[in-house]
mmCIF file of C-alpha atoms in Angstrom:
data_model
loop_
_atom_site.group_PDB
_atom_site.id
_atom_site.type_symbol
_atom_site.label_atom_id
_atom_site.label_comp_id
_atom_site.label_asym_id
_atom_site.label_seq_id
_atom_site.Cartn_x
_atom_site.Cartn_y
_atom_site.Cartn_z
ATOM 1 C CA UNK A 1 -6.678 14.006 17.961
ATOM 2 C CA UNK A 2 -7.963 11.065 19.853
ATOM 3 C CA UNK A 3 -6.160 7.696 19.372
ATOM 4 C CA UNK A 4 -7.762 5.108 17.306
ATOM 5 C CA UNK A 5 -9.544 2.296 19.366
ATOM 6 C CA UNK A 6 -6.936 -0.511 19.331
ATOM 7 C CA UNK A 7 -4.015 1.782 18.678
ATOM 8 C CA UNK A 8 -3.212 2.590 22.297
ATOM 9 C CA UNK A 9 0.205 1.911 23.544
ATOM 10 C CA UNK A 10 0.872 -1.224 25.845
ATOM 11 C CA UNK A 11 2.938 -1.421 29.155
ATOM 12 C CA UNK A 12 3.352 -4.143 31.553
ATOM 13 C CA UNK A 13 5.419 -4.208 34.660
ATOM 14 C CA UNK A 14 7.158 -7.555 35.001
ATOM 15 C CA UNK A 15 10.545 -8.783 36.116
ATOM 16 C CA UNK A 16 13.989 -7.571 35.649
ATOM 17 C CA UNK A 17 14.127 -8.456 31.875
ATOM 18 C CA UNK A 18 12.564 -5.776 29.721
ATOM 19 C CA UNK A 19 11.538 -5.744 26.001
ATOM 20 C CA UNK A 20 10.884 -2.549 23.992
ATOM 21 C CA UNK A 21 8.705 -3.226 21.061
ATOM 22 C CA UNK A 22 8.642 -0.866 17.969
ATOM 23 C CA UNK A 23 5.650 -0.820 15.627
ATOM 24 C CA UNK A 24 6.034 0.077 11.868
ATOM 25 C CA UNK A 25 5.563 3.145 9.572
ATOM 26 C CA UNK A 26 2.067 4.220 9.292
ATOM 27 C CA UNK A 27 0.980 1.319 11.812
ATOM 28 C CA UNK A 28 0.169 1.218 15.378
ATOM 29 C CA UNK A 29 0.790 -0.946 18.516
ATOM 30 C CA UNK A 30 -2.243 -3.000 17.455
ATOM 31 C CA UNK A 31 0.156 -4.791 14.933
ATOM 32 C CA UNK A 32 2.414 -5.929 17.970
ATOM 33 C CA UNK A 33 -0.169 -6.074 20.821
ATOM 34 C CA UNK A 34 -0.490 -10.087 20.916
ATOM 35 C CA UNK A 35 3.390 -10.221 20.873
ATOM 36 C CA UNK A 36 3.521 -7.776 23.748
ATOM 37 C CA UNK A 37 1.019 -9.655 25.695
ATOM 38 C CA UNK A 38 2.877 -12.932 24.788
ATOM 39 C CA UNK A 39 6.034 -11.745 26.569
ATOM 40 C CA UNK A 40 4.094 -9.837 29.492
ATOM 41 C CA UNK A 41 2.294 -13.144 30.342
ATOM 42 C CA UNK A 42 5.719 -14.833 30.772
ATOM 43 C CA UNK A 43 6.909 -12.326 33.496
ATOM 44 C CA UNK A 44 8.862 -9.756 31.387
ATOM 45 C CA UNK A 45 8.444 -6.162 31.505
ATOM 46 C CA UNK A 46 7.149 -4.807 28.227
ATOM 47 C CA UNK A 47 6.810 -1.354 26.619
ATOM 48 C CA UNK A 48 5.114 -0.854 23.247
ATOM 49 C CA UNK A 49 4.738 3.002 22.734
ATOM 50 C CA UNK A 50 2.775 4.663 20.116
ATOM 51 C CA UNK A 51 4.994 6.648 17.744
ATOM 52 C CA UNK A 52 4.314 10.283 17.234
ATOM 53 C CA UNK A 53 1.996 10.923 14.269
ATOM 54 C CA UNK A 54 0.652 7.375 14.377
ATOM 55 C CA UNK A 55 -2.613 5.912 15.537
ATOM 56 C CA UNK A 56 -4.713 9.019 14.720
ATOM 57 C CA UNK A 57 -5.094 10.409 11.117
ATOM 58 C CA UNK A 58 -2.438 10.433 8.314
ATOM 59 C CA UNK A 59 -2.415 14.169 8.557
ATOM 60 C CA UNK A 60 -0.649 14.055 11.947
ATOM 61 C CA UNK A 61 1.937 11.857 10.562
ATOM 62 C CA UNK A 62 2.586 14.377 7.972
ATOM 63 C CA UNK A 63 4.162 16.856 10.300
ATOM 64 C CA UNK A 64 6.399 14.444 12.065
ATOM 65 C CA UNK A 65 9.690 12.926 11.172
ATOM 66 C CA UNK A 66 12.149 10.275 12.046
ATOM 67 C CA UNK A 67 13.721 12.356 14.954
ATOM 68 C CA UNK A 68 10.403 12.388 16.628
ATOM 69 C CA UNK A 69 9.794 8.552 16.005
ATOM 70 C CA UNK A 70 13.211 7.672 17.244
ATOM 71 C CA UNK A 71 13.176 9.980 20.137
ATOM 72 C CA UNK A 72 9.899 8.308 21.381
ATOM 73 C CA UNK A 73 11.781 4.890 21.591
ATOM 74 C CA UNK A 74 14.842 6.143 22.959
ATOM 75 C CA UNK A 75 12.932 7.750 25.988
ATOM 76 C CA UNK A 76 11.230 4.420 26.421
ATOM 77 C CA UNK A 77 14.482 2.631 26.414
ATOM 78 C CA UNK A 78 16.024 4.852 28.944
ATOM 79 C CA UNK A 79 12.987 4.271 31.292
ATOM 80 C CA UNK A 80 13.265 0.421 31.012
ATOM 81 C CA UNK A 81 17.042 0.641 31.628
ATOM 82 C CA UNK A 82 16.087 2.394 34.918
ATOM 83 C CA UNK A 83 14.186 -0.623 36.301
ATOM 84 C CA UNK A 84 15.411 -3.740 34.242
ATOM 85 C CA UNK A 85 18.738 -5.655 34.583
ATOM 86 C CA UNK A 86 18.531 -6.767 30.898
ATOM 87 C CA UNK A 87 16.652 -4.786 28.079
ATOM 88 C CA UNK A 88 15.878 -6.085 24.549
ATOM 89 C CA UNK A 89 14.798 -4.119 21.670
ATOM 90 C CA UNK A 90 12.517 -5.452 19.057
ATOM 91 C CA UNK A 91 10.256 -4.132 16.042
ATOM 92 C CA UNK A 92 8.459 -4.773 12.894
ATOM 93 C CA UNK A 93 9.421 -3.077 9.526
ATOM 94 C CA UNK A 94 10.371 0.361 10.294
ATOM 95 C CA UNK A 95 10.197 -0.629 13.960
ATOM 96 C CA UNK A 96 12.905 -2.910 13.243
ATOM 97 C CA UNK A 97 15.033 -0.109 11.928
ATOM 98 C CA UNK A 98 14.435 1.961 15.001
ATOM 99 C CA UNK A 99 15.473 -1.052 17.138
ATOM 100 C CA UNK A 100 18.715 -1.449 15.187
ATOM 101 C CA UNK A 101 19.561 2.328 15.710
ATOM 102 C CA UNK A 102 18.922 1.985 19.584
ATOM 103 C CA UNK A 103 21.411 -0.910 19.485
ATOM 104 C CA UNK A 104 23.977 0.830 17.678
ATOM 105 C CA UNK A 105 23.830 3.915 19.710
ATOM 106 C CA UNK A 106 23.241 2.452 23.170
ATOM 107 C CA UNK A 107 25.684 -0.434 23.040
ATOM 108 C CA UNK A 108 25.933 -2.743 26.040
ATOM 109 C CA UNK A 109 22.723 -1.018 27.347
ATOM 110 C CA UNK A 110 20.822 -3.394 24.809
ATOM 111 C CA UNK A 111 21.179 -6.877 25.538
ATOM 112 C CA UNK A 112 19.690 -8.190 22.177
ATOM 113 C CA UNK A 113 17.897 -7.211 19.020
ATOM 114 C CA UNK A 114 14.784 -9.077 17.651
ATOM 115 C CA UNK A 115 13.663 -7.856 14.111
ATOM 116 C CA UNK A 116 10.604 -9.066 11.998
ATOM 117 C CA UNK A 117 10.752 -8.082 8.222
ATOM 118 C CA UNK A 118 12.917 -5.119 9.010
ATOM 119 C CA UNK A 119 12.985 -2.235 6.480
ATOM 120 C CA UNK A 120 16.339 -0.441 5.535
ATOM 121 C CA UNK A 121 15.397 1.612 2.363
ATOM 122 C CA UNK A 122 12.651 3.259 0.426
ATOM 123 C CA UNK A 123 12.773 1.382 -2.935
ATOM 124 C CA UNK A 124 11.945 2.143 -6.548
ATOM 125 C CA UNK A 125 12.176 5.385 -8.593
ATOM 126 C CA UNK A 126 9.461 6.972 -6.197
ATOM 127 C CA UNK A 127 12.487 7.156 -3.579
ATOM 128 C CA UNK A 128 14.488 9.493 -5.657
ATOM 129 C CA UNK A 129 11.260 11.470 -6.500
ATOM 130 C CA UNK A 130 10.586 12.133 -3.059
ATOM 131 C CA UNK A 131 12.422 15.228 -2.391
ATOM 132 C CA UNK A 132 10.406 17.119 -5.088
ATOM 133 C CA UNK A 133 7.167 15.113 -5.181
ATOM 134 C CA UNK A 134 6.373 15.659 -1.429
ATOM 135 C CA UNK A 135 5.810 19.513 -2.276
ATOM 136 C CA UNK A 136 3.522 18.387 -5.255
ATOM 137 C CA UNK A 137 1.449 15.598 -3.831
ATOM 138 C CA UNK A 138 0.503 15.115 -0.315
ATOM 139 C CA UNK A 139 0.076 11.275 -0.129
ATOM 140 C CA UNK A 140 0.329 7.969 -1.896
ATOM 141 C CA UNK A 141 -1.394 4.761 -1.216
ATOM 142 C CA UNK A 142 -1.190 2.885 2.015
ATOM 143 C CA UNK A 143 1.040 -0.205 2.735
ATOM 144 C CA UNK A 144 -0.813 -1.580 5.761
ATOM 145 C CA UNK A 145 -2.425 -5.090 6.142
ATOM 146 C CA UNK A 146 -0.105 -7.084 4.086
ATOM 147 C CA UNK A 147 -1.192 -10.328 5.850
ATOM 148 C CA UNK A 148 -1.883 -13.829 4.316
ATOM 149 C CA UNK A 149 -4.303 -14.867 7.128
ATOM 150 C CA UNK A 150 -8.035 -14.226 6.006
ATOM 151 C CA UNK A 151 -9.924 -11.876 7.968
ATOM 152 C CA UNK A 152 -7.041 -10.239 9.808
ATOM 153 C CA UNK A 153 -6.585 -6.437 9.340
ATOM 154 C CA UNK A 154 -3.790 -4.184 10.637
ATOM 155 C CA UNK A 155 -4.764 -1.049 11.990
ATOM 156 C CA UNK A 156 -3.060 1.891 10.361
ATOM 157 C CA UNK A 157 -3.426 4.727 7.804
ATOM 158 C CA UNK A 158 -4.689 3.968 4.142
ATOM 159 C CA UNK A 159 -2.519 6.747 2.969
ATOM 160 C CA UNK A 160 1.251 7.380 3.173
ATOM 161 C CA UNK A 161 2.120 11.231 3.465
ATOM 162 C CA UNK A 162 5.203 11.991 1.487
ATOM 163 C CA UNK A 163 6.875 14.445 3.699
ATOM 164 C CA UNK A 164 7.148 11.678 6.323
ATOM 165 C CA UNK A 165 8.147 9.065 3.684
ATOM 166 C CA UNK A 166 10.948 11.365 2.715
ATOM 167 C CA UNK A 167 11.949 11.795 6.489
ATOM 168 C CA UNK A 168 11.839 8.030 6.508
ATOM 169 C CA UNK A 169 14.161 7.657 3.629
ATOM 170 C CA UNK A 170 16.678 10.021 5.257
ATOM 171 C CA UNK A 171 16.523 7.760 8.405
ATOM 172 C CA UNK A 172 17.131 4.648 6.415
ATOM 173 C CA UNK A 173 20.144 6.192 4.826
ATOM 174 C CA UNK A 174 21.646 7.311 8.328
ATOM 175 C CA UNK A 175 20.926 3.712 9.855
ATOM 176 C CA UNK A 176 22.860 2.317 7.008
ATOM 177 C CA UNK A 177 25.902 3.962 8.095
ATOM 178 C CA UNK A 178 25.479 3.179 11.765
ATOM 179 C CA UNK A 179 24.692 -0.548 11.382
ATOM 180 C CA UNK A 180 28.381 -1.767 11.782
ATOM 181 C CA UNK A 181 27.856 -0.520 15.347
ATOM 182 C CA UNK A 182 25.343 -3.175 16.146
ATOM 183 C CA UNK A 183 27.145 -5.807 17.771
ATOM 184 C CA UNK A 184 24.477 -7.467 20.013
ATOM 185 C CA UNK A 185 23.082 -10.953 19.515
ATOM 186 C CA UNK A 186 20.536 -10.492 16.700
ATOM 187 C CA UNK A 187 17.442 -12.518 15.802
ATOM 188 C CA UNK A 188 16.085 -11.716 12.217
ATOM 189 C CA UNK A 189 12.579 -13.290 11.501
ATOM 190 C CA UNK A 190 11.780 -12.883 7.821
ATOM 191 C CA UNK A 191 8.914 -13.581 5.301
ATOM 192 C CA UNK A 192 10.106 -14.860 1.693
ATOM 193 C CA UNK A 193 6.521 -13.596 0.739
ATOM 194 C CA UNK A 194 6.693 -9.926 1.851
ATOM 195 C CA UNK A 195 5.020 -7.410 -0.455
ATOM 196 C CA UNK A 196 6.055 -4.114 1.476
ATOM 197 C CA UNK A 197 9.874 -4.948 2.255
ATOM 198 C CA UNK A 198 11.912 -6.988 -0.113
ATOM 199 C CA UNK A 199 14.450 -9.516 0.980
ATOM 200 C CA UNK A 200 17.373 -7.153 -0.148
ATOM 201 C CA UNK A 201 16.516 -5.262 3.073
ATOM 202 C CA UNK A 202 17.364 -8.067 5.568
ATOM 203 C CA UNK A 203 20.377 -9.071 3.452
ATOM 204 C CA UNK A 204 21.608 -5.633 3.618
ATOM 205 C CA UNK A 205 21.320 -5.415 7.507
ATOM 206 C CA UNK A 206 22.850 -8.927 7.841
ATOM 207 C CA UNK A 207 25.623 -7.921 5.876
ATOM 208 C CA UNK A 208 26.652 -4.569 7.522
ATOM 209 C CA UNK A 209 26.075 -5.353 11.335
ATOM 210 C CA UNK A 210 28.962 -6.548 13.346
ATOM 211 C CA UNK A 211 27.135 -9.116 15.563
ATOM 212 C CA UNK A 212 28.674 -12.346 15.840
ATOM 213 C CA UNK A 213 25.559 -14.162 17.307
ATOM 214 C CA UNK A 214 23.177 -13.850 14.460
ATOM 215 C CA UNK A 215 20.087 -16.047 13.775
ATOM 216 C CA UNK A 216 17.718 -15.947 10.810
ATOM 217 C CA UNK A 217 14.299 -17.519 10.700
ATOM 218 C CA UNK A 218 12.003 -17.789 7.761
ATOM 219 C CA UNK A 219 8.502 -17.205 8.089
ATOM 220 C CA UNK A 220 7.108 -19.281 5.177
ATOM 221 C CA UNK A 221 3.494 -18.836 5.794
ATOM 222 C CA UNK A 222 3.122 -15.109 6.283
ATOM 223 C CA UNK A 223 3.451 -11.686 4.626
ATOM 224 C CA UNK A 224 4.908 -8.545 5.857
ATOM 225 C CA UNK A 225 2.899 -8.162 8.923
ATOM 226 C CA UNK A 226 4.038 -11.593 10.415
ATOM 227 C CA UNK A 227 3.108 -10.642 13.831
ATOM 228 C CA UNK A 228 -0.786 -10.898 12.943
ATOM 229 C CA UNK A 229 -0.211 -13.733 10.486
ATOM 230 C CA UNK A 230 -0.034 -17.406 10.494
ATOM 231 C CA UNK A 231 3.625 -17.517 11.742
ATOM 232 C CA UNK A 232 2.767 -15.095 14.654
ATOM 233 C CA UNK A 233 3.157 -17.929 17.445
ATOM 234 C CA UNK A 234 6.420 -18.714 15.976
ATOM 235 C CA UNK A 235 7.560 -15.173 16.102
ATOM 236 C CA UNK A 236 6.552 -15.069 19.731
ATOM 237 C CA UNK A 237 8.166 -18.286 20.649
ATOM 238 C CA UNK A 238 11.521 -17.836 18.774
ATOM 239 C CA UNK A 239 11.786 -14.325 20.309
ATOM 240 C CA UNK A 240 11.158 -15.569 23.987
ATOM 241 C CA UNK A 241 13.553 -18.385 23.519
ATOM 242 C CA UNK A 242 16.220 -15.953 22.194
ATOM 243 C CA UNK A 243 15.783 -13.767 25.075
ATOM 244 C CA UNK A 244 15.904 -16.631 27.538
ATOM 245 C CA UNK A 245 19.267 -17.715 25.950
ATOM 246 C CA UNK A 246 20.751 -14.407 26.695
ATOM 247 C CA UNK A 247 19.175 -13.343 29.950
ATOM 248 C CA UNK A 248 19.826 -15.902 32.722
ATOM 249 C CA UNK A 249 16.911 -14.454 34.871
ATOM 250 C CA UNK A 250 14.320 -15.924 32.374
ATOM 251 C CA UNK A 251 13.648 -19.127 34.191
ATOM 252 C CA UNK A 252 12.969 -22.530 32.619
ATOM 253 C CA UNK A 253 9.301 -22.364 33.449
ATOM 254 C CA UNK A 254 8.726 -19.422 31.344
ATOM 255 C CA UNK A 255 8.881 -16.475 33.880
ATOM 256 C CA UNK A 256 11.171 -13.798 34.486
ATOM 257 C CA UNK A 257 12.707 -13.347 37.999
ATOM 258 C CA UNK A 258 11.202 -10.244 39.862
ATOM 259 C CA UNK A 259 13.076 -7.166 40.240
#
């Protein structure tokens, strides 16, 4: 299937500091493209892949699982490591969970982690029904476009395929066990008014990681997709400052040293 206009992956060859951005479940790179461009304009090498099953039609997501999504970002991380001295991982919602697993499994190969409204659990009674319900019902209503800013729309599916949702639940349970292996500096940007991911998810993540350098920033004016919302500029600025604090080659003038 052709990729939906706007859902294409984004890549930029910059300096020796690289950033891997991971989009959310049923979403697409469109939700993170302004963030990716902001970092690219400041000289960073940026990779924003399209996860398998996303950016086309929900039927394509139905036949994929968390192993496919994780394998894609794992490949991108390894490619960045080949040409960058420092690599940071970042993500929105499920993309934040993928970033955390990359940090847990790759250790020192990851310099730092930035997550925006990270998801860590499928909530409610529906989560317990998924193992059976996915064989009876194909989809449920979509979760995209939780945005306070008027007129802004997230490009994603209007349906959630239940086979994929079941796989996502399995991934979250696996990640929860691995979170103590996350030791890197961590920046968590969280919207108190999030209608997709409850505050308990970020609290659980913060309580289980082993990182000693942890910063939490509240995004008071935004809903779940904060990267397209009123606080988008703050997300971009806070993440760039975080990267610059850890990677010495990010210069004071906002450009990364070539390499």
